[in-house]
Short mmCIF file of C-alpha atoms in Angstrom, two decimals:
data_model
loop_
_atom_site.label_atom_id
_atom_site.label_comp_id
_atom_site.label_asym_id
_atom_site.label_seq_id
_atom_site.Cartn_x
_atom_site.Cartn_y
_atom_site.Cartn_z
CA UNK Q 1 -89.60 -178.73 8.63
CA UNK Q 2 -89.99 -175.43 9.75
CA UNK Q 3 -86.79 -175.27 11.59
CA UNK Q 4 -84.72 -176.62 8.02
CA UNK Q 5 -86.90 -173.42 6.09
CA UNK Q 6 -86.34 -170.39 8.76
CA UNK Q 7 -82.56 -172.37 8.11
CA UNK Q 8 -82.10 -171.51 4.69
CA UNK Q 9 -83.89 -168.34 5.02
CA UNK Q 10 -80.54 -167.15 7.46
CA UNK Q 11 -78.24 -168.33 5.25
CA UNK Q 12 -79.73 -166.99 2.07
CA UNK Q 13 -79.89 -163.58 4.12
CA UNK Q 14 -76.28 -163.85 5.52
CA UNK Q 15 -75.27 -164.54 2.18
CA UNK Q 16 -76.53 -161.29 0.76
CA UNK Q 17 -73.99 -158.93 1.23
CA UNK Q 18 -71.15 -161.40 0.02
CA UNK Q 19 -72.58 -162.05 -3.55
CA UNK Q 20 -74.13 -158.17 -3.71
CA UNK Q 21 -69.80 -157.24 -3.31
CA UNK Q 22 -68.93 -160.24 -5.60
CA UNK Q 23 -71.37 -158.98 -8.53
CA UNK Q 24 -69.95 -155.22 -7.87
CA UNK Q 25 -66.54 -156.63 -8.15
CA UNK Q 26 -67.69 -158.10 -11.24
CA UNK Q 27 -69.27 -154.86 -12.20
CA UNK Q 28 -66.42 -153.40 -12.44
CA UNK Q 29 -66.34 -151.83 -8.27
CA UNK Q 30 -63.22 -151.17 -6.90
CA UNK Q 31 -63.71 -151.66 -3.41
CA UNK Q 32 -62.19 -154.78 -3.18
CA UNK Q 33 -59.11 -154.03 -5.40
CA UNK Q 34 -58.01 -150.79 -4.25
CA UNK Q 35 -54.29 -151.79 -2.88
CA UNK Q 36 -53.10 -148.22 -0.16
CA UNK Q 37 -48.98 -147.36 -0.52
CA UNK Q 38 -48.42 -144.87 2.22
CA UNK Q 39 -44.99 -143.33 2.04
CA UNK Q 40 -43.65 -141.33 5.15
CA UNK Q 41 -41.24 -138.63 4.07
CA UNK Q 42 -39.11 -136.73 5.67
CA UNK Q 43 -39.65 -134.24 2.56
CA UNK Q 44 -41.72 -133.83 -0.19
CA UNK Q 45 -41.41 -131.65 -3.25
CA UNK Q 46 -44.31 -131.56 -5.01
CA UNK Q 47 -43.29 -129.02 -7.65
CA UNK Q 48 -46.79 -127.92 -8.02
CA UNK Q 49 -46.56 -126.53 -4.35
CA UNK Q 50 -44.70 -125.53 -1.12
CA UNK Q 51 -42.31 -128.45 0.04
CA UNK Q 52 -43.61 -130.62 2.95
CA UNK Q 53 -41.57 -131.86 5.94
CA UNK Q 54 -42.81 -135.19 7.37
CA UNK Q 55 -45.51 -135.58 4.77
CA UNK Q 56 -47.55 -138.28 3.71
CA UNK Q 57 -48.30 -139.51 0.31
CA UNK Q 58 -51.37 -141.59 -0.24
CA UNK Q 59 -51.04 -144.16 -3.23
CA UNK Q 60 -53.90 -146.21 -4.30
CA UNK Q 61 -53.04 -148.60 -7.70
CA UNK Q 62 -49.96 -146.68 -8.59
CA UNK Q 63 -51.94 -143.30 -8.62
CA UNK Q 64 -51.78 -140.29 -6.04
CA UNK Q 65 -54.95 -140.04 -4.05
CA UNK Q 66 -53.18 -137.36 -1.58
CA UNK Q 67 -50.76 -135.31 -0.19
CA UNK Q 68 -49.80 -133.90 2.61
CA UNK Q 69 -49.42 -133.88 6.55
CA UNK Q 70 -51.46 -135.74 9.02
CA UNK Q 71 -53.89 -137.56 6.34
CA UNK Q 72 -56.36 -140.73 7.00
CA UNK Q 73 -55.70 -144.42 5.50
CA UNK Q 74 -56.28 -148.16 5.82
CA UNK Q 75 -54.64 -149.95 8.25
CA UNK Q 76 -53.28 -152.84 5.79
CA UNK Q 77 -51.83 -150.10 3.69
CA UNK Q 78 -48.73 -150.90 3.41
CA UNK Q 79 -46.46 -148.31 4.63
CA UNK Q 80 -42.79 -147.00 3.30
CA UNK Q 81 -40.36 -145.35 5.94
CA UNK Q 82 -39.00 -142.48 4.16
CA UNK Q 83 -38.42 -140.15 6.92
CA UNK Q 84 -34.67 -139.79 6.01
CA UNK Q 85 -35.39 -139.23 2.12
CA UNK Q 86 -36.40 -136.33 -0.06
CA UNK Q 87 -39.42 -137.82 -1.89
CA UNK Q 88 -40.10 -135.89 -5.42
CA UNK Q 89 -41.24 -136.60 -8.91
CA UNK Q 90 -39.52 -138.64 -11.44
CA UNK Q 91 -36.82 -136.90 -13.56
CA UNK Q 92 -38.84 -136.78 -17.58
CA UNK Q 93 -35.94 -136.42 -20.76
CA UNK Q 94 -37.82 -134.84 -23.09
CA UNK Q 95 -34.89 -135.19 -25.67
CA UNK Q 96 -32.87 -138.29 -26.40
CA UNK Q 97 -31.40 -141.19 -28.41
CA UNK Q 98 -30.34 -143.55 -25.74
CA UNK Q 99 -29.71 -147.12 -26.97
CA UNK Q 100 -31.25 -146.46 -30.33
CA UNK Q 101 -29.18 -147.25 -33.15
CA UNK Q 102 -26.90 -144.37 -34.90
CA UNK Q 103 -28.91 -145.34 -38.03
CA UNK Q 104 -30.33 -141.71 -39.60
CA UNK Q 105 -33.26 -141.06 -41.90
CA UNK Q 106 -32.54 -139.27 -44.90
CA UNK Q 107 -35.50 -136.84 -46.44
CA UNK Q 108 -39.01 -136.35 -45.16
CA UNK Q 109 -40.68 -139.29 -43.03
CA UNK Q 110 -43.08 -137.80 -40.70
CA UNK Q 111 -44.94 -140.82 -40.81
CA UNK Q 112 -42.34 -143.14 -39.37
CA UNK Q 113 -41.58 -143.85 -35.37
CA UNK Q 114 -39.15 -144.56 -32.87
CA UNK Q 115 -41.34 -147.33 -31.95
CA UNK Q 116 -40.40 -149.11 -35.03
CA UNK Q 117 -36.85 -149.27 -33.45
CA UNK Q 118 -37.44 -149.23 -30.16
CA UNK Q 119 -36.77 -152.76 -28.03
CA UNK Q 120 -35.67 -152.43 -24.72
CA UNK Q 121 -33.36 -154.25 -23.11
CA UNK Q 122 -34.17 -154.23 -19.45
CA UNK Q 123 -30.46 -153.43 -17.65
CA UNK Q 124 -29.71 -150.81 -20.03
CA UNK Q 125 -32.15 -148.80 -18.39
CA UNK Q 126 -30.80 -149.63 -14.67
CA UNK Q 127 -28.64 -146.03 -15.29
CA UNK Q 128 -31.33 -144.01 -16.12
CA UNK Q 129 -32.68 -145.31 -12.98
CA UNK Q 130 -30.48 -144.74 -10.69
CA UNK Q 131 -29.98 -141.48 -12.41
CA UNK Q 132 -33.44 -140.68 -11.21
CA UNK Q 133 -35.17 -140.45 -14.82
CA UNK Q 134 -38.60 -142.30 -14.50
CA UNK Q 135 -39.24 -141.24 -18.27
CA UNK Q 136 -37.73 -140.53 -21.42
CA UNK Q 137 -38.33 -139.27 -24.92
CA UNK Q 138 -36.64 -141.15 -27.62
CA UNK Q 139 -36.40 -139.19 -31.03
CA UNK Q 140 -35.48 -140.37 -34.11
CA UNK Q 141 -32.13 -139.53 -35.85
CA UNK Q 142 -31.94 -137.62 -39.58
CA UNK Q 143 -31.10 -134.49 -41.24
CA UNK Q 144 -35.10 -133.28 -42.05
CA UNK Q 145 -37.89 -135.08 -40.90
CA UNK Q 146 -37.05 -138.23 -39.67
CA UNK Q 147 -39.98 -139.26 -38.05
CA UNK Q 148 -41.97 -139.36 -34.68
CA UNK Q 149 -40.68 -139.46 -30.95
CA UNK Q 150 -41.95 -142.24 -28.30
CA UNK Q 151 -42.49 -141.41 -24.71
CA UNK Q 152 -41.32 -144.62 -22.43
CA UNK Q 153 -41.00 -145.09 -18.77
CA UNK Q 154 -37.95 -146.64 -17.91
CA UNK Q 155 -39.14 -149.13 -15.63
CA UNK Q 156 -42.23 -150.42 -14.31
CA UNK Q 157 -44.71 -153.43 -16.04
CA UNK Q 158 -44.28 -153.61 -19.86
CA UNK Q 159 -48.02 -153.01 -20.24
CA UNK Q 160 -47.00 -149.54 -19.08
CA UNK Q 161 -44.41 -148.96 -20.17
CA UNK Q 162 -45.16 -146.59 -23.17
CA UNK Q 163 -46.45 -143.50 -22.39
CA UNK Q 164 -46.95 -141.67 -25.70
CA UNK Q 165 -46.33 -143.12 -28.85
CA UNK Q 166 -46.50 -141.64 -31.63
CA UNK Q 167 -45.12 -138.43 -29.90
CA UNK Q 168 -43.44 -135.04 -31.19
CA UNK Q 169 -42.41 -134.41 -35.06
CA UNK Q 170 -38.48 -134.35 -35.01
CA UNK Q 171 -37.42 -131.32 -37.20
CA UNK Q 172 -33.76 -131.01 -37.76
CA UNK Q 173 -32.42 -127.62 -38.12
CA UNK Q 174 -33.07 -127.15 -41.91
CA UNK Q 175 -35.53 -124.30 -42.71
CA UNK Q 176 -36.36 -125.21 -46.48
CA UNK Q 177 -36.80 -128.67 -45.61
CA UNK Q 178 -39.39 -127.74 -43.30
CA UNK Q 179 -41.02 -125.41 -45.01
CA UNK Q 180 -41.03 -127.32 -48.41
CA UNK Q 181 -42.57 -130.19 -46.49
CA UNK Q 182 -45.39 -127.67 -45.21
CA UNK Q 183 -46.26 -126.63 -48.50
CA UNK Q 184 -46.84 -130.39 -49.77
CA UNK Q 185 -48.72 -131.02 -46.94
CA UNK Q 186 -51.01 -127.25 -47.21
CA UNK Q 187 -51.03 -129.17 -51.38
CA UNK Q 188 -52.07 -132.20 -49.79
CA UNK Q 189 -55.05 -130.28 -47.97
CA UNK Q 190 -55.74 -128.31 -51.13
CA UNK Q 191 -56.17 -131.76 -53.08
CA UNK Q 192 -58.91 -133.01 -50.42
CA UNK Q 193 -60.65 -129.88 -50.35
CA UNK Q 194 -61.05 -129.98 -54.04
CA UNK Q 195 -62.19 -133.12 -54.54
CA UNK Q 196 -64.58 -132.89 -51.97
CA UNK Q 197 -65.83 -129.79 -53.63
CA UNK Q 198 -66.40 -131.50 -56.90
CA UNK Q 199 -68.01 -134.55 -55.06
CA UNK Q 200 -70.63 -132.17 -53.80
CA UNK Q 201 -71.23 -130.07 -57.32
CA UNK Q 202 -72.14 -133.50 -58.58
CA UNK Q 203 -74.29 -134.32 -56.10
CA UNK Q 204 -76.39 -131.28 -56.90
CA UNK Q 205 -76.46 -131.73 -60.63
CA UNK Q 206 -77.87 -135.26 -59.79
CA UNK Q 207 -80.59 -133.72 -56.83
CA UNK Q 208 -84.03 -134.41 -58.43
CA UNK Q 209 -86.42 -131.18 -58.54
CA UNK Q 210 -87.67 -130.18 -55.57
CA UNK Q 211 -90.92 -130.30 -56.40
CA UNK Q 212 -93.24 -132.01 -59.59
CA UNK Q 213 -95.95 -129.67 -62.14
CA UNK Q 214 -99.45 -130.05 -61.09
CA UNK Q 215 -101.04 -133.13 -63.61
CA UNK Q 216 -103.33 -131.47 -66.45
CA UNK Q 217 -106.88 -132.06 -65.51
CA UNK Q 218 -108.55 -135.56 -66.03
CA UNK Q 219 -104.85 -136.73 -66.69
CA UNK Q 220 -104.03 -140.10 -64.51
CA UNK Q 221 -101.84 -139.17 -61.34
CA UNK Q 222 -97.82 -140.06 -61.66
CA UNK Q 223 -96.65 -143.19 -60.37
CA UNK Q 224 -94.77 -143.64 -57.68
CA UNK Q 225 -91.46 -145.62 -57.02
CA UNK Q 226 -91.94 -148.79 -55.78
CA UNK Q 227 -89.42 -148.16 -53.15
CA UNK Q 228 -87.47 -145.29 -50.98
CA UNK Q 229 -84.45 -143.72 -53.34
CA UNK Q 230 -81.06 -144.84 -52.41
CA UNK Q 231 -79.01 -143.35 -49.95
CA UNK Q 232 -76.81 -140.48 -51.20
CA UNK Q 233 -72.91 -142.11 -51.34
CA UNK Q 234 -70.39 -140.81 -48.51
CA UNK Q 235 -67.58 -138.54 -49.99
CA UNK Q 236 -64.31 -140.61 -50.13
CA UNK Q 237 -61.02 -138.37 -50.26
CA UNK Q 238 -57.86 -138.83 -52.00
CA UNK Q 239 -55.33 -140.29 -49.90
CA UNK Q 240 -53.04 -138.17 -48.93
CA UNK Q 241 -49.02 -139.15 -48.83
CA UNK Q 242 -48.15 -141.49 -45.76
CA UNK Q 243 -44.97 -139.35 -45.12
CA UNK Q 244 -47.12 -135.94 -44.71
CA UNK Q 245 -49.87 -136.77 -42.91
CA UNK Q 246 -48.67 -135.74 -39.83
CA UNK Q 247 -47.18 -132.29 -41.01
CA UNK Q 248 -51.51 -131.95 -42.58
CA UNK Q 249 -52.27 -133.07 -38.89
CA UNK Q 250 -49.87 -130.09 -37.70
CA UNK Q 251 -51.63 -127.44 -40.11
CA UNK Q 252 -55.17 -128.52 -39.10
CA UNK Q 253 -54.25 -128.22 -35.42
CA UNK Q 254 -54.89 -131.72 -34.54
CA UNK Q 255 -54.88 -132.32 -30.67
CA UNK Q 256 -51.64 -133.76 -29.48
CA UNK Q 257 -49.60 -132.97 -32.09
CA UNK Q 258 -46.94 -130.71 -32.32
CA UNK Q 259 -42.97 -130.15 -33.91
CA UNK Q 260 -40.01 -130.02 -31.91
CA UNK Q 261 -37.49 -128.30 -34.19
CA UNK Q 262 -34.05 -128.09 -33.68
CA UNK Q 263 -31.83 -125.64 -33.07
CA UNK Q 264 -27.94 -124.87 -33.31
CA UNK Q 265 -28.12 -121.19 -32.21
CA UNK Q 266 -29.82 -117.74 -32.41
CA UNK Q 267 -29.64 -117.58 -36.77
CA UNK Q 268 -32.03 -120.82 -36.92
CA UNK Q 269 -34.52 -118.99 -34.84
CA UNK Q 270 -34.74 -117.03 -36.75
CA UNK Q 271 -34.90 -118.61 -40.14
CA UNK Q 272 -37.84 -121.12 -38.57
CA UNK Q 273 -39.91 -117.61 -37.21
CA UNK Q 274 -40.21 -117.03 -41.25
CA UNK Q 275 -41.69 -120.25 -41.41
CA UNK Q 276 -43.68 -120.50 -38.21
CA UNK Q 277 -45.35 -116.84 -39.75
CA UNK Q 278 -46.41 -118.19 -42.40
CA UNK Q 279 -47.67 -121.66 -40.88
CA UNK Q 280 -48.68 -121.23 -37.51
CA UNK Q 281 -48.30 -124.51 -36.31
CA UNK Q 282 -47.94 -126.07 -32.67
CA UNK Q 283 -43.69 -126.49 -31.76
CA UNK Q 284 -41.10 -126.78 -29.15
CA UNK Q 285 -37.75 -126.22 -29.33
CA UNK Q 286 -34.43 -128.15 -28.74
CA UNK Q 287 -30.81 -126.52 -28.39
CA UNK Q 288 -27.78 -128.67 -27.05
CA UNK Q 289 -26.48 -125.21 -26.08
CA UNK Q 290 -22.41 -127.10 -25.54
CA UNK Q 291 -20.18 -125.14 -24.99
CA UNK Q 292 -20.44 -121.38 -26.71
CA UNK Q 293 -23.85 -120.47 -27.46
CA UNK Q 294 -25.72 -117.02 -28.97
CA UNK Q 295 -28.96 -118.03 -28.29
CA UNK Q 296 -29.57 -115.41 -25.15
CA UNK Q 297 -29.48 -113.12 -28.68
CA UNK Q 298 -33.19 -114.14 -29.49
CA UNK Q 299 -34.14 -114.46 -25.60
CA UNK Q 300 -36.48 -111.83 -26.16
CA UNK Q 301 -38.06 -112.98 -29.04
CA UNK Q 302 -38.49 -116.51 -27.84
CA UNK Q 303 -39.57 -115.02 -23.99
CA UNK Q 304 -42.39 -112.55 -26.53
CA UNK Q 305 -43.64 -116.19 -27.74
CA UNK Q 306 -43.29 -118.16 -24.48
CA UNK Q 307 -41.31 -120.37 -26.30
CA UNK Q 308 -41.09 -123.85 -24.76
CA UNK Q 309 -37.30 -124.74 -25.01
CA UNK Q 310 -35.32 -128.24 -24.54
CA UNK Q 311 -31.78 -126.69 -23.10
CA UNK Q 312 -28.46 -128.74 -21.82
CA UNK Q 313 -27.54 -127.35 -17.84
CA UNK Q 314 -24.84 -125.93 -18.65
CA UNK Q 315 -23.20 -122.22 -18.55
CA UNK Q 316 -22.36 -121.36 -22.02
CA UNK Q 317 -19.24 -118.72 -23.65
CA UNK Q 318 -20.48 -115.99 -25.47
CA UNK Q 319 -18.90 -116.60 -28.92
CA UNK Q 320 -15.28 -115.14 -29.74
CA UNK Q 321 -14.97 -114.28 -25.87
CA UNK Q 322 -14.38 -115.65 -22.84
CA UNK Q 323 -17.51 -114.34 -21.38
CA UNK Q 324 -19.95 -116.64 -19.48
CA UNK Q 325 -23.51 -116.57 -20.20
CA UNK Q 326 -26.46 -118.45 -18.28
CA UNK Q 327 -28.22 -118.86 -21.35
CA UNK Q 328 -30.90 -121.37 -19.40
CA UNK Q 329 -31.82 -118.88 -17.13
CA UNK Q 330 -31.77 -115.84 -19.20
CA UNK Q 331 -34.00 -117.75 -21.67
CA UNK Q 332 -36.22 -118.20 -18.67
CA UNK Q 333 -36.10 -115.15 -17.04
CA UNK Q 334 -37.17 -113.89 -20.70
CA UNK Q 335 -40.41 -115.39 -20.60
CA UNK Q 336 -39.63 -119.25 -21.33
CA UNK Q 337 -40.40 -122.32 -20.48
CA UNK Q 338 -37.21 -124.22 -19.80
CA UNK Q 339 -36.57 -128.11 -19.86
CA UNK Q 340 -33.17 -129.69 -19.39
CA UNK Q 341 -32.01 -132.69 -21.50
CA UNK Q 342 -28.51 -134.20 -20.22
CA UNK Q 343 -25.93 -132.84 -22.36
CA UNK Q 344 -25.40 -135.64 -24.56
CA UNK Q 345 -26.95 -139.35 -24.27
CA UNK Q 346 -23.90 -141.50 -22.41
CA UNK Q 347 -24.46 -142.99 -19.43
CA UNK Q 348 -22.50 -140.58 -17.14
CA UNK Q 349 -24.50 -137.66 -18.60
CA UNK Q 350 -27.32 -138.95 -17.26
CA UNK Q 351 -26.20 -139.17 -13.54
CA UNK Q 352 -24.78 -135.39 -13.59
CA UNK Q 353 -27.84 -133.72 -14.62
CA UNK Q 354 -28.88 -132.79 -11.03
CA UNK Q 355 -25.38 -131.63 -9.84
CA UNK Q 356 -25.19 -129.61 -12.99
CA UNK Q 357 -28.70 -127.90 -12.29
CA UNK Q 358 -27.20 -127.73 -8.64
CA UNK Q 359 -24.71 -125.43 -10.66
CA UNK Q 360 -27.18 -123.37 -12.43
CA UNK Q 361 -28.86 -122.26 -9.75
CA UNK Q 362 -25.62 -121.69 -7.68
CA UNK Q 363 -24.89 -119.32 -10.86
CA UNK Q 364 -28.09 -117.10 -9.86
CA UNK Q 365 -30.70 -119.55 -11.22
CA UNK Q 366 -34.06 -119.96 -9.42
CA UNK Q 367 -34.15 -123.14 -7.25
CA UNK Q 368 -38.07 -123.58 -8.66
CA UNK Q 369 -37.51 -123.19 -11.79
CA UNK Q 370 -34.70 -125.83 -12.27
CA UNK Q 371 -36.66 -128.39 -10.38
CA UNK Q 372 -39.59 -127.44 -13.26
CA UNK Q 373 -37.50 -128.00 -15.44
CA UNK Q 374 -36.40 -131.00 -14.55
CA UNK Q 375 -39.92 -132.78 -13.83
CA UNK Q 376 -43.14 -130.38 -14.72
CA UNK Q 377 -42.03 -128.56 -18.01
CA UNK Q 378 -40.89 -131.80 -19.84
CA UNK Q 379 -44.28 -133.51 -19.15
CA UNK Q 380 -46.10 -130.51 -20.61
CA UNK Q 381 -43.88 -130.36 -23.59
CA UNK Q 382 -44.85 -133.78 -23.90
CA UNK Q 383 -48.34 -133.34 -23.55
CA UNK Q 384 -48.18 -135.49 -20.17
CA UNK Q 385 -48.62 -133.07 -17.31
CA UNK Q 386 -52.19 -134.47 -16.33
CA UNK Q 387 -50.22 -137.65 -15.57
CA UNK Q 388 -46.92 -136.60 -14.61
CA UNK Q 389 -44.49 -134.07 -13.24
CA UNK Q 390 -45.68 -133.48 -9.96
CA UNK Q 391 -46.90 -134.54 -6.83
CA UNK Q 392 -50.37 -133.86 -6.33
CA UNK Q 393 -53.84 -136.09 -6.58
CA UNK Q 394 -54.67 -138.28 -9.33
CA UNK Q 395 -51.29 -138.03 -10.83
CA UNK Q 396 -48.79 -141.37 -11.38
CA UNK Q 397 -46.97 -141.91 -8.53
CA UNK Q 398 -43.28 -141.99 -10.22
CA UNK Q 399 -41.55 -141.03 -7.56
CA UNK Q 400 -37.58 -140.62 -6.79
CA UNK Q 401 -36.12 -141.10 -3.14
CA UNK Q 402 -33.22 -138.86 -2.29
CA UNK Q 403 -30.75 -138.40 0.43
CA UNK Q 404 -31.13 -134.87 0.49
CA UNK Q 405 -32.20 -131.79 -1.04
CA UNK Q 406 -31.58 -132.66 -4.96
CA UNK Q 407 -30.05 -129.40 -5.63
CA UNK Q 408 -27.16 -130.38 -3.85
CA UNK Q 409 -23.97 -131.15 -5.79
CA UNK Q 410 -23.71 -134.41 -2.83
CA UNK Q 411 -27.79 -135.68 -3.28
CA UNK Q 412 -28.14 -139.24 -4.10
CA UNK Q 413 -31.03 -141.58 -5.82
CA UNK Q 414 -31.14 -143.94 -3.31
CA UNK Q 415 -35.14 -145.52 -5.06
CA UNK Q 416 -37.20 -145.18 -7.71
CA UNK Q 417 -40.41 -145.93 -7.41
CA UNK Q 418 -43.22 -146.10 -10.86
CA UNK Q 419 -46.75 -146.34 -10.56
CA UNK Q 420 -46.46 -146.88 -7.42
CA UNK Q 421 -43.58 -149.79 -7.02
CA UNK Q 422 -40.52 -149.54 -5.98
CA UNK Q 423 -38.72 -150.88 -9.53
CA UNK Q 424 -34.83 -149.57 -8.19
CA UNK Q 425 -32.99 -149.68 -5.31
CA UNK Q 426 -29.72 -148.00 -5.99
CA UNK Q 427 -26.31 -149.86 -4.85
CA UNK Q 428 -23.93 -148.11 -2.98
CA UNK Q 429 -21.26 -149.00 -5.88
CA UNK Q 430 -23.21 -147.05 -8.72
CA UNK Q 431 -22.64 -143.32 -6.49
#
């Protein structure tokens, strides 16, 4: 009997540690789910850094834990030879309509999204891929307002696929639109802040004194209420117009919300800086710069503002001459922050973007500062640099696998890899 007791006792002790790491699995522990990606590179641009030959980057559930050389991990990670790629991040568009339907939006819908036409049809996105974008904006189409952007990956599990949606306020380049669309909006505001004015005159007025006259003497005392008075009613505003809301959202400096307006050269500028005076709201721009551009004529005044800019990589023609301009990196030498969009949305733009920043930089542009703005600056315009653009800890791990240096008119995708899968191996046929 005493054996069968001192029995149970063992396994009841042995079996201890095993349900303590079952109820912190069920607690919500990671121990036990933490899955190690090691990739061995031969290089590693981080972007945010100095490169790193023969690195390592550490990747534990499709985030960055580290980076760097010489760094400690589990034996059953499992492990990606790399040492004849150029590992960096994921290419971001910050500026497209790819596979959306040519279908515009007339007037003032700030209220509508891309995700309302946005379905995705897996191989479409096999170019982007192999193109080396790991995400894209998609903005909708129309000649004011025409609604909100979506930030996608393109590739990777659905349930992570979307990134940011609703995203950036599409403003087409149309300065009274905008700025008649500000002032209903600032009416809109006006409207709320009057009713809620009048809500609390009446509330006042209705306030019982704030204290009762003594009783005369020998006169019976008042009576009291039989119960506590009733709460005061909440203040319930107008509703303000679906289609403005997020231009009201702009004025009162909600978080995450910002314009991108649209540009066609140097005069827009500066018809929007009468606007932007007057309404000092948050804003990006976006300039397919094709061809012959005057934009490096307001470098300095978008370089004073630290402008955030959406540029094609291209070197533009100074108008009625045949004088070449750099207008990407004299915007950015003025003081801006530059991010490159392909120069239009077909599929073969999409594979030339690197060998046309390859170009740019040939033409005097800083190698840094085009791989910024292909990876780092797009993710901040999109509010997204916490999770992407770079390689460093605790950021995604959508990641792009070269075959050499990517400013080189010859580099290659040869992988992608999002969240920490490889989703793309690139044929030989697609080069």
């Amino acid at each position: 009997m005493r054996r069968r007791i001192f029995g149970i006792l063992a396994l009841m002790l042995a079996g201890a540690p095993l349900a303590a790491r079952a109820a912190d699995v069920a607690n919500g522990g990671d121990e036990a789910e933490e899955r190690f990606t090691v990739i061995k590179a031969g290089k590693i641009i981080t972007v945010s850094g100095k490169d790193i030959d023969d690195g390592l980057i550490v990747i534990v559930n499709g985030k960055i834990r580290n980076v760097g050389k010489s760094l400690e991990y589990p034996g059953n990670a499992k492990v990606i030879d790399a040492g004849n790629r150029v590992v960096m991040p994921g290419l971001i568009n910050p500026h497209s309509r790819f596979r959306l339907p040519p279908v515009p939006r007339d007037g003032v819908h700030a209220d509508k999204a891309v995700a309302d036409e946005y379905f995705p049809h897996e191989p479409d996105y096999e170019v982007l891929l192999d193109a080396g974008y790991t995400s894209i904006a998609l903005t909708p189409l129309g000649p004011q307002m025409p609604g909100r952007a979506l930030v996608t990956r393109t590739g990777g599990p659905d349930k992570e696929r979307v990134l940011s949606s609703p995203a950036y306020v599409k403003v087409a380049p149309d300065k009274k639109a905008f700025l008649d669309a500000l002032d209903k909006a600032q009416k809109e505001i006006e409207k709320v802040d009057k009713a809620r004015k009048e809500f609390e005159d009446k509330q006042k007025q209705a306030k019982p004194p704030a204290s009762q006259p003594a009783a005369a003497p020998g006169s019976a005392p008042a009576s009291q209420p039989a119960s506590a008075p009733a709460s005061q009613p909440a203040f319930t505003p107008p509703p303000i117009e679906p289609a403005y809301q997020p231009l009201v959202d702009l004025i009162q400096k909600k978080e995450g919300v910002q314009a991108l307006i649209e540009l066609r050269g140097a005069s827009d500028y500066l018809h929007f800086a009468d606007v932007l005076e007057r309404f000092d709201v948050a804003h990006a721009f976006v300039c397919r710069n094709l061809g012959r551009s005057d934009l490096f004529n307001v470098a300095d005044k978008l370089g004073e503002k630290k402008a955030r800019i959406v540029l094609c990589p291209t070197v533009n023609v100074v108008p009625f001459s045949a004088e070449r301009v750099n207008v990407v990196r004299e915007l950015n030498l003025a003081g801006c922050e530059v991010s490159l969009a392909p120069m239009t949305d077909a599929d073969a733009e999409a594979s030339r973007v690197l060998r046309r920043a390859a170009e740019l930089v040939r033409d005097g542009w800083k190698r840094e500062d085009a791989l910024k703005a292909l990876t780092l600056n797009p993710a901040r315009l999109l509010g997204l640099d916490k999770r992407l653009g770079t390689i460093e800890k605790d950021k995604d791990a959508d990641l792009i696998f070269l075959d050499q240096d990517p400013l080189r008119t010859t580099a290659r995708v040869r992988e992608v890899m999002i969240a920490g899968e490889i989703v793309r191996r690139v044929k030989e046929e697609t080069r």
